[in-house]
Tab-separated table of C-alpha atoms and ligand atoms in Angstrom:
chain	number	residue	atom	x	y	z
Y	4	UNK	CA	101.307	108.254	14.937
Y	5	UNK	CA	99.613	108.467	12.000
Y	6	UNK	CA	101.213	110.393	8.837
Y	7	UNK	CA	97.813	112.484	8.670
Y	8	UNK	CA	97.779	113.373	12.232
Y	9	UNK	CA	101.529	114.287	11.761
Y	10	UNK	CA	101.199	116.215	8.431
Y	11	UNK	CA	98.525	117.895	9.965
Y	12	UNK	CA	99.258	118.362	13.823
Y	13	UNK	CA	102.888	119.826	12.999
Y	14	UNK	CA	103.539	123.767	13.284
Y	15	UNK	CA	106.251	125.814	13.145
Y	16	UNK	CA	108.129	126.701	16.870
Y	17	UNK	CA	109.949	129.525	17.507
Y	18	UNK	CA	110.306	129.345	21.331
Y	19	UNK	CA	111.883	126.615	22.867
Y	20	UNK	CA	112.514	125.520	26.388
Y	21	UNK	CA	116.359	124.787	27.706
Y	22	UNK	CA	115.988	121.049	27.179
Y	23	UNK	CA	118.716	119.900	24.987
Y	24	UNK	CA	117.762	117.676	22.294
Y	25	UNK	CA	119.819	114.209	22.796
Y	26	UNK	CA	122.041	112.952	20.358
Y	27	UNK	CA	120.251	109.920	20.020
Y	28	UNK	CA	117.095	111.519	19.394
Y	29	UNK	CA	118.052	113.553	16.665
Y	30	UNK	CA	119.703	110.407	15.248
Y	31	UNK	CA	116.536	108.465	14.870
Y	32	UNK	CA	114.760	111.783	13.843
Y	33	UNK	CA	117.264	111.963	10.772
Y	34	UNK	CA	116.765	108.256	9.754
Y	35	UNK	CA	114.230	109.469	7.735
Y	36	UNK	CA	116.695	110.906	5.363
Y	37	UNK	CA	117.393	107.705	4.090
Y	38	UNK	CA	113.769	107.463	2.649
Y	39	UNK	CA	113.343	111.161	1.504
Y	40	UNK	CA	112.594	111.203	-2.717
Y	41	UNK	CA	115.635	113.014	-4.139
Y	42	UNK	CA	116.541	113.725	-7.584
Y	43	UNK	CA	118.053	111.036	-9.730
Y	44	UNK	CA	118.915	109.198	-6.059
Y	45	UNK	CA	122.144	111.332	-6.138
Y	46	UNK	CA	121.908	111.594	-2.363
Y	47	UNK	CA	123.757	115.126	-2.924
Y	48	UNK	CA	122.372	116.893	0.219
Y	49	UNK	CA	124.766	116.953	2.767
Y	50	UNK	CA	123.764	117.078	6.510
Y	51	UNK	CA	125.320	119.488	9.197
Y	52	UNK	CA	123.705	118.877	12.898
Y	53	UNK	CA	124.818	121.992	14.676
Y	54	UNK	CA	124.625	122.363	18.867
Y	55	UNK	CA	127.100	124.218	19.299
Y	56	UNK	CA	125.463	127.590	20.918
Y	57	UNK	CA	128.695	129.960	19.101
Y	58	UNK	CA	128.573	128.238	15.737
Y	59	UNK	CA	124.579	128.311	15.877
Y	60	UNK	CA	123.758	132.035	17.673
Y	61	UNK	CA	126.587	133.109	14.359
Y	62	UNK	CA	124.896	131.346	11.566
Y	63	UNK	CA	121.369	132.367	12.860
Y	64	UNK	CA	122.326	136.036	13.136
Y	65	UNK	CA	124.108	136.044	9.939
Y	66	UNK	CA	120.698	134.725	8.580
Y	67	UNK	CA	118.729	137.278	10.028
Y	68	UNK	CA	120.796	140.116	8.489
Y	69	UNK	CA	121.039	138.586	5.256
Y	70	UNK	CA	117.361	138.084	5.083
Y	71	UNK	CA	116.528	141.254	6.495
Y	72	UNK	CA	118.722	142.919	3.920
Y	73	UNK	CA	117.182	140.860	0.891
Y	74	UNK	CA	113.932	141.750	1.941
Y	75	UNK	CA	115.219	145.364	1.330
Y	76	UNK	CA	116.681	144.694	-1.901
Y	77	UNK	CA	120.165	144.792	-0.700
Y	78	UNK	CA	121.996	141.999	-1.368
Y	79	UNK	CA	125.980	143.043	-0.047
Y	80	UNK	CA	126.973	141.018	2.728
Y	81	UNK	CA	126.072	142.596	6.460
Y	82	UNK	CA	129.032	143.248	8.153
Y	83	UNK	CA	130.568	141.382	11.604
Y	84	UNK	CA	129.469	144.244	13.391
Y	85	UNK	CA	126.014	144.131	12.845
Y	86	UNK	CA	125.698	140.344	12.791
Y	87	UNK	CA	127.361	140.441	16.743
Y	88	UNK	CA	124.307	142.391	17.665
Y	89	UNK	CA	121.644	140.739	15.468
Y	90	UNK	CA	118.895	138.868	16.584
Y	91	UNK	CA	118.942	134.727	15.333
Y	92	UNK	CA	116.722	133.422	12.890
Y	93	UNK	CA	117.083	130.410	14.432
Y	94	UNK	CA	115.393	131.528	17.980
Y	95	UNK	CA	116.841	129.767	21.105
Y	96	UNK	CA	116.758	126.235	19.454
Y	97	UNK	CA	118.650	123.604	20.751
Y	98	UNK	CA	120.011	122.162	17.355
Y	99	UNK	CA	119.635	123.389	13.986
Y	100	UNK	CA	120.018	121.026	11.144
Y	101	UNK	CA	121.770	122.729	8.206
Y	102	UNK	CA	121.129	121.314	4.749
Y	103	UNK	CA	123.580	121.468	1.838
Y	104	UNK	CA	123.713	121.452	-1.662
Y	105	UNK	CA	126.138	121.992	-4.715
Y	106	UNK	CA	125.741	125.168	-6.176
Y	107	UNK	CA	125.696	123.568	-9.740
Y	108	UNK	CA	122.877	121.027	-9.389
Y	109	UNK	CA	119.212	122.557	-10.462
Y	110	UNK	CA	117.544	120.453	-7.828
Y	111	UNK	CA	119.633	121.168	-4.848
Y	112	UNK	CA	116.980	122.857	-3.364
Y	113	UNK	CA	114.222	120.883	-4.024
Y	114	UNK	CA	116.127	117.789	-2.759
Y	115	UNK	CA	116.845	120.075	0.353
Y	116	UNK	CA	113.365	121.217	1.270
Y	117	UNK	CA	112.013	117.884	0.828
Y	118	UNK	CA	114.009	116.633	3.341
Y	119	UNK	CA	113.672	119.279	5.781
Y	120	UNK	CA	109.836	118.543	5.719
Y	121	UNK	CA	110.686	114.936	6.550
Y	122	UNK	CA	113.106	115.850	9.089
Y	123	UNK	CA	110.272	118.263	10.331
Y	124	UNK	CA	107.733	115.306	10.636
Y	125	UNK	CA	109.599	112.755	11.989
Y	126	UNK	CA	110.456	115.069	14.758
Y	127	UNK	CA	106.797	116.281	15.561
Y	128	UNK	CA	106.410	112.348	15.567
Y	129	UNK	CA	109.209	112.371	18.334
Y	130	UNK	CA	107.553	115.388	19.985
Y	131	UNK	CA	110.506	117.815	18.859
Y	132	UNK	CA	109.462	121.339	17.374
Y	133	UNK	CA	111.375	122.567	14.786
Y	134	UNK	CA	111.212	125.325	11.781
Y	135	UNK	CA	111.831	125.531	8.657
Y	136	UNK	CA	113.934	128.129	8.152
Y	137	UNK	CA	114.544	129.310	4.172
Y	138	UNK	CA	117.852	130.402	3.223
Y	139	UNK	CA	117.632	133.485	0.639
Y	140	UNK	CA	121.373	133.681	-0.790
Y	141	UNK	CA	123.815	132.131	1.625
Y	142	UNK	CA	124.011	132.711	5.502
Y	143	UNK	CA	127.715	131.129	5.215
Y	144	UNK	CA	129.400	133.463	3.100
Y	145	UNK	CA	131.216	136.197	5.623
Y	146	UNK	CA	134.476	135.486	6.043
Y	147	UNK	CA	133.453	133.518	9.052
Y	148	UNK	CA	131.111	131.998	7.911
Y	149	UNK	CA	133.474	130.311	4.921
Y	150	UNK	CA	135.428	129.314	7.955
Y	151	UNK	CA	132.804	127.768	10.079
Y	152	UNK	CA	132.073	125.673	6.367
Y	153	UNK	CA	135.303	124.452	6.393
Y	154	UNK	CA	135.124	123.463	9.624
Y	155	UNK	CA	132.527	121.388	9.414
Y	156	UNK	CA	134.381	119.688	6.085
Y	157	UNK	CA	131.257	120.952	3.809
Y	158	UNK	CA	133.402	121.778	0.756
Y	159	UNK	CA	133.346	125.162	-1.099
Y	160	UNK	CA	131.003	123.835	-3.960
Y	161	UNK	CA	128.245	123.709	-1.362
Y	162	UNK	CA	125.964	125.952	-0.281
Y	163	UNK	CA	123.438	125.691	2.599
Y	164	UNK	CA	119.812	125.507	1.296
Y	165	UNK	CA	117.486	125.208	4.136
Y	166	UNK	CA	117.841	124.946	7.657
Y	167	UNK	CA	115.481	123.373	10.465
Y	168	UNK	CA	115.959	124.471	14.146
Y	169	UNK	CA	115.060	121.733	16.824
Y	170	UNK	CA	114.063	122.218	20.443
Y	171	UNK	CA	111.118	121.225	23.038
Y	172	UNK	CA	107.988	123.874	21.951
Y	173	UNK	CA	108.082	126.519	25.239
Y	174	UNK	CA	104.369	127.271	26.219
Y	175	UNK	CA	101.084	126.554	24.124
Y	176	UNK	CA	101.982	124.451	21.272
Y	177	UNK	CA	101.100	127.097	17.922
Y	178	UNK	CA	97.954	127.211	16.202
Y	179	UNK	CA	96.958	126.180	12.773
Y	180	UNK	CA	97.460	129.268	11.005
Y	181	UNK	CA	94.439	129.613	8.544
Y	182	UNK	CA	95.467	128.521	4.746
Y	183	UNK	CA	93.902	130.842	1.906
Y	184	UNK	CA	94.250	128.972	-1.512
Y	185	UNK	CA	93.056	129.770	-4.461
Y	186	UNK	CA	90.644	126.644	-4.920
Y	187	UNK	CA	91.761	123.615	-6.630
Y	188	UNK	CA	90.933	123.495	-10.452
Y	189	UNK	CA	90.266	120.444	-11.934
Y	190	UNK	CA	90.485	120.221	-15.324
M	221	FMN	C1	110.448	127.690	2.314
M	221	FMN	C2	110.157	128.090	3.737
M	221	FMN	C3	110.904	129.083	4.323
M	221	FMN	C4	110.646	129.454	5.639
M	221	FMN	N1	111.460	130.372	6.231
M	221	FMN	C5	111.205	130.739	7.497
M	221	FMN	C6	112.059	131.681	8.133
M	221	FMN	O1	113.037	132.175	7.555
M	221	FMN	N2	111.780	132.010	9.413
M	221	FMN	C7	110.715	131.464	10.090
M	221	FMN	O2	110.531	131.795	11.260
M	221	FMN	N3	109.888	130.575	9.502
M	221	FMN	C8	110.110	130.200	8.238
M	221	FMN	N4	109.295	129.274	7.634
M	221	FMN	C9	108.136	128.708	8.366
M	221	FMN	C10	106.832	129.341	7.877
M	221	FMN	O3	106.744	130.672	8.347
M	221	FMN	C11	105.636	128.489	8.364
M	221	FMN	O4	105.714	127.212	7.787
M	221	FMN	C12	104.297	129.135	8.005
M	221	FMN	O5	104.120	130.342	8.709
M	221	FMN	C13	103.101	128.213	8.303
M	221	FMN	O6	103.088	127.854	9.677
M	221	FMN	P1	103.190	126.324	10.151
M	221	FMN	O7	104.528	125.786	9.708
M	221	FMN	O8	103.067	126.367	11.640
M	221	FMN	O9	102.086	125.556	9.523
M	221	FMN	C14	109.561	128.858	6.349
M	221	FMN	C15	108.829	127.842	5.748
M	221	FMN	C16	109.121	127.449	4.457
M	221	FMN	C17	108.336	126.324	3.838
């Protein structure tokens, strides 16, 4: 595939079928990490594959409360209660690929964005849909959440930056959704 038709033909998916994504797909798909520009080549973004449905259905509904409280201006964590009943940011995807940074490095989320678009690409090359999904302060810091972190040996010093779910697109793949930029000055 060309980069062009990939840059281009990628969209966003939230609605995936029940087909897992293999192991050894996502592996290739995340080979591209190794290319991705990052500053100062300190290679500080630290990679969490998550397919476990608990671990994923808690993060993504911790996500969507978080956000959904931002968005309000509230910025107190939600409580268990409310995440158990949430919906998930991260849809019915298959896999979600969290994305880590240190919380004292100014371009951990730069570094972590860039890759996700990689990621993103190389898996529209693979025909996997994904998202982008933005993290607004940190979908990993309930109580539970701090546990699930330590789980997956991501030390406290890290937070998540970005995540991108995976899956198989379910029904028509999504549209282009019309850009509206200012036009480009030249100067
Ligand atoms: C920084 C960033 C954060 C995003 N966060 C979310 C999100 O929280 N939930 C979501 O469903 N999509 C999210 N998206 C996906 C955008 O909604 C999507 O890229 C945009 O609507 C354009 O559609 P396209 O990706 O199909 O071209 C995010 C994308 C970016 C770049």
């Amino acid at each position: 595939m060309e980069l062009s038709d990939a840059i281009r033909g990628r969209r966003s998916v939230r609605r995936f079928t029940d087909m897992p994504v293999a192991k050894e797909m996502i592996e290739k798909i995340l080979e591209v990490v190794d290319y991705c520009p990052n500053a100062g080549n300190r290679n500080s973004t630290r990679i969490v594959v998550i397919t476990d449905r608990a671990v994923m259905d808690y993060i993504g509904k911790a996500h969507m409360q978080i956000i959904g409280n931002f968005n309000k201006g509230i910025t107190t964590l939600p409580s268990e209660e409310d995440i158990a009943v949430s919906a998930s940011a991260f849809h019915n995807a298959q896999a979600v690929a969290a994305l880590f940074g240190p919380k004292n490095f100014y371009f951990s989320s730069a570094d972590a964005y860039i890759m996700a678009q990689n990621i993103s690409l190389a898996a529209f090359e693979q025909n996997v849909s994904t998202c982008i999904v933005g993290e607004v302060l940190n979908s990993l810091a309930t109580g539970k959440g701090r546990e699930l972190q330590k789980e997956m040996g991501i030390p406290e010093e890290f937070v998540p930056q970005v995540f991108i779910t995976m899956g198989y697109c379910d029904g028509e793949y999504p549209k282009h959704p019309k850009r509206h930029y200012h036009d480009v000055i030249y100067v």
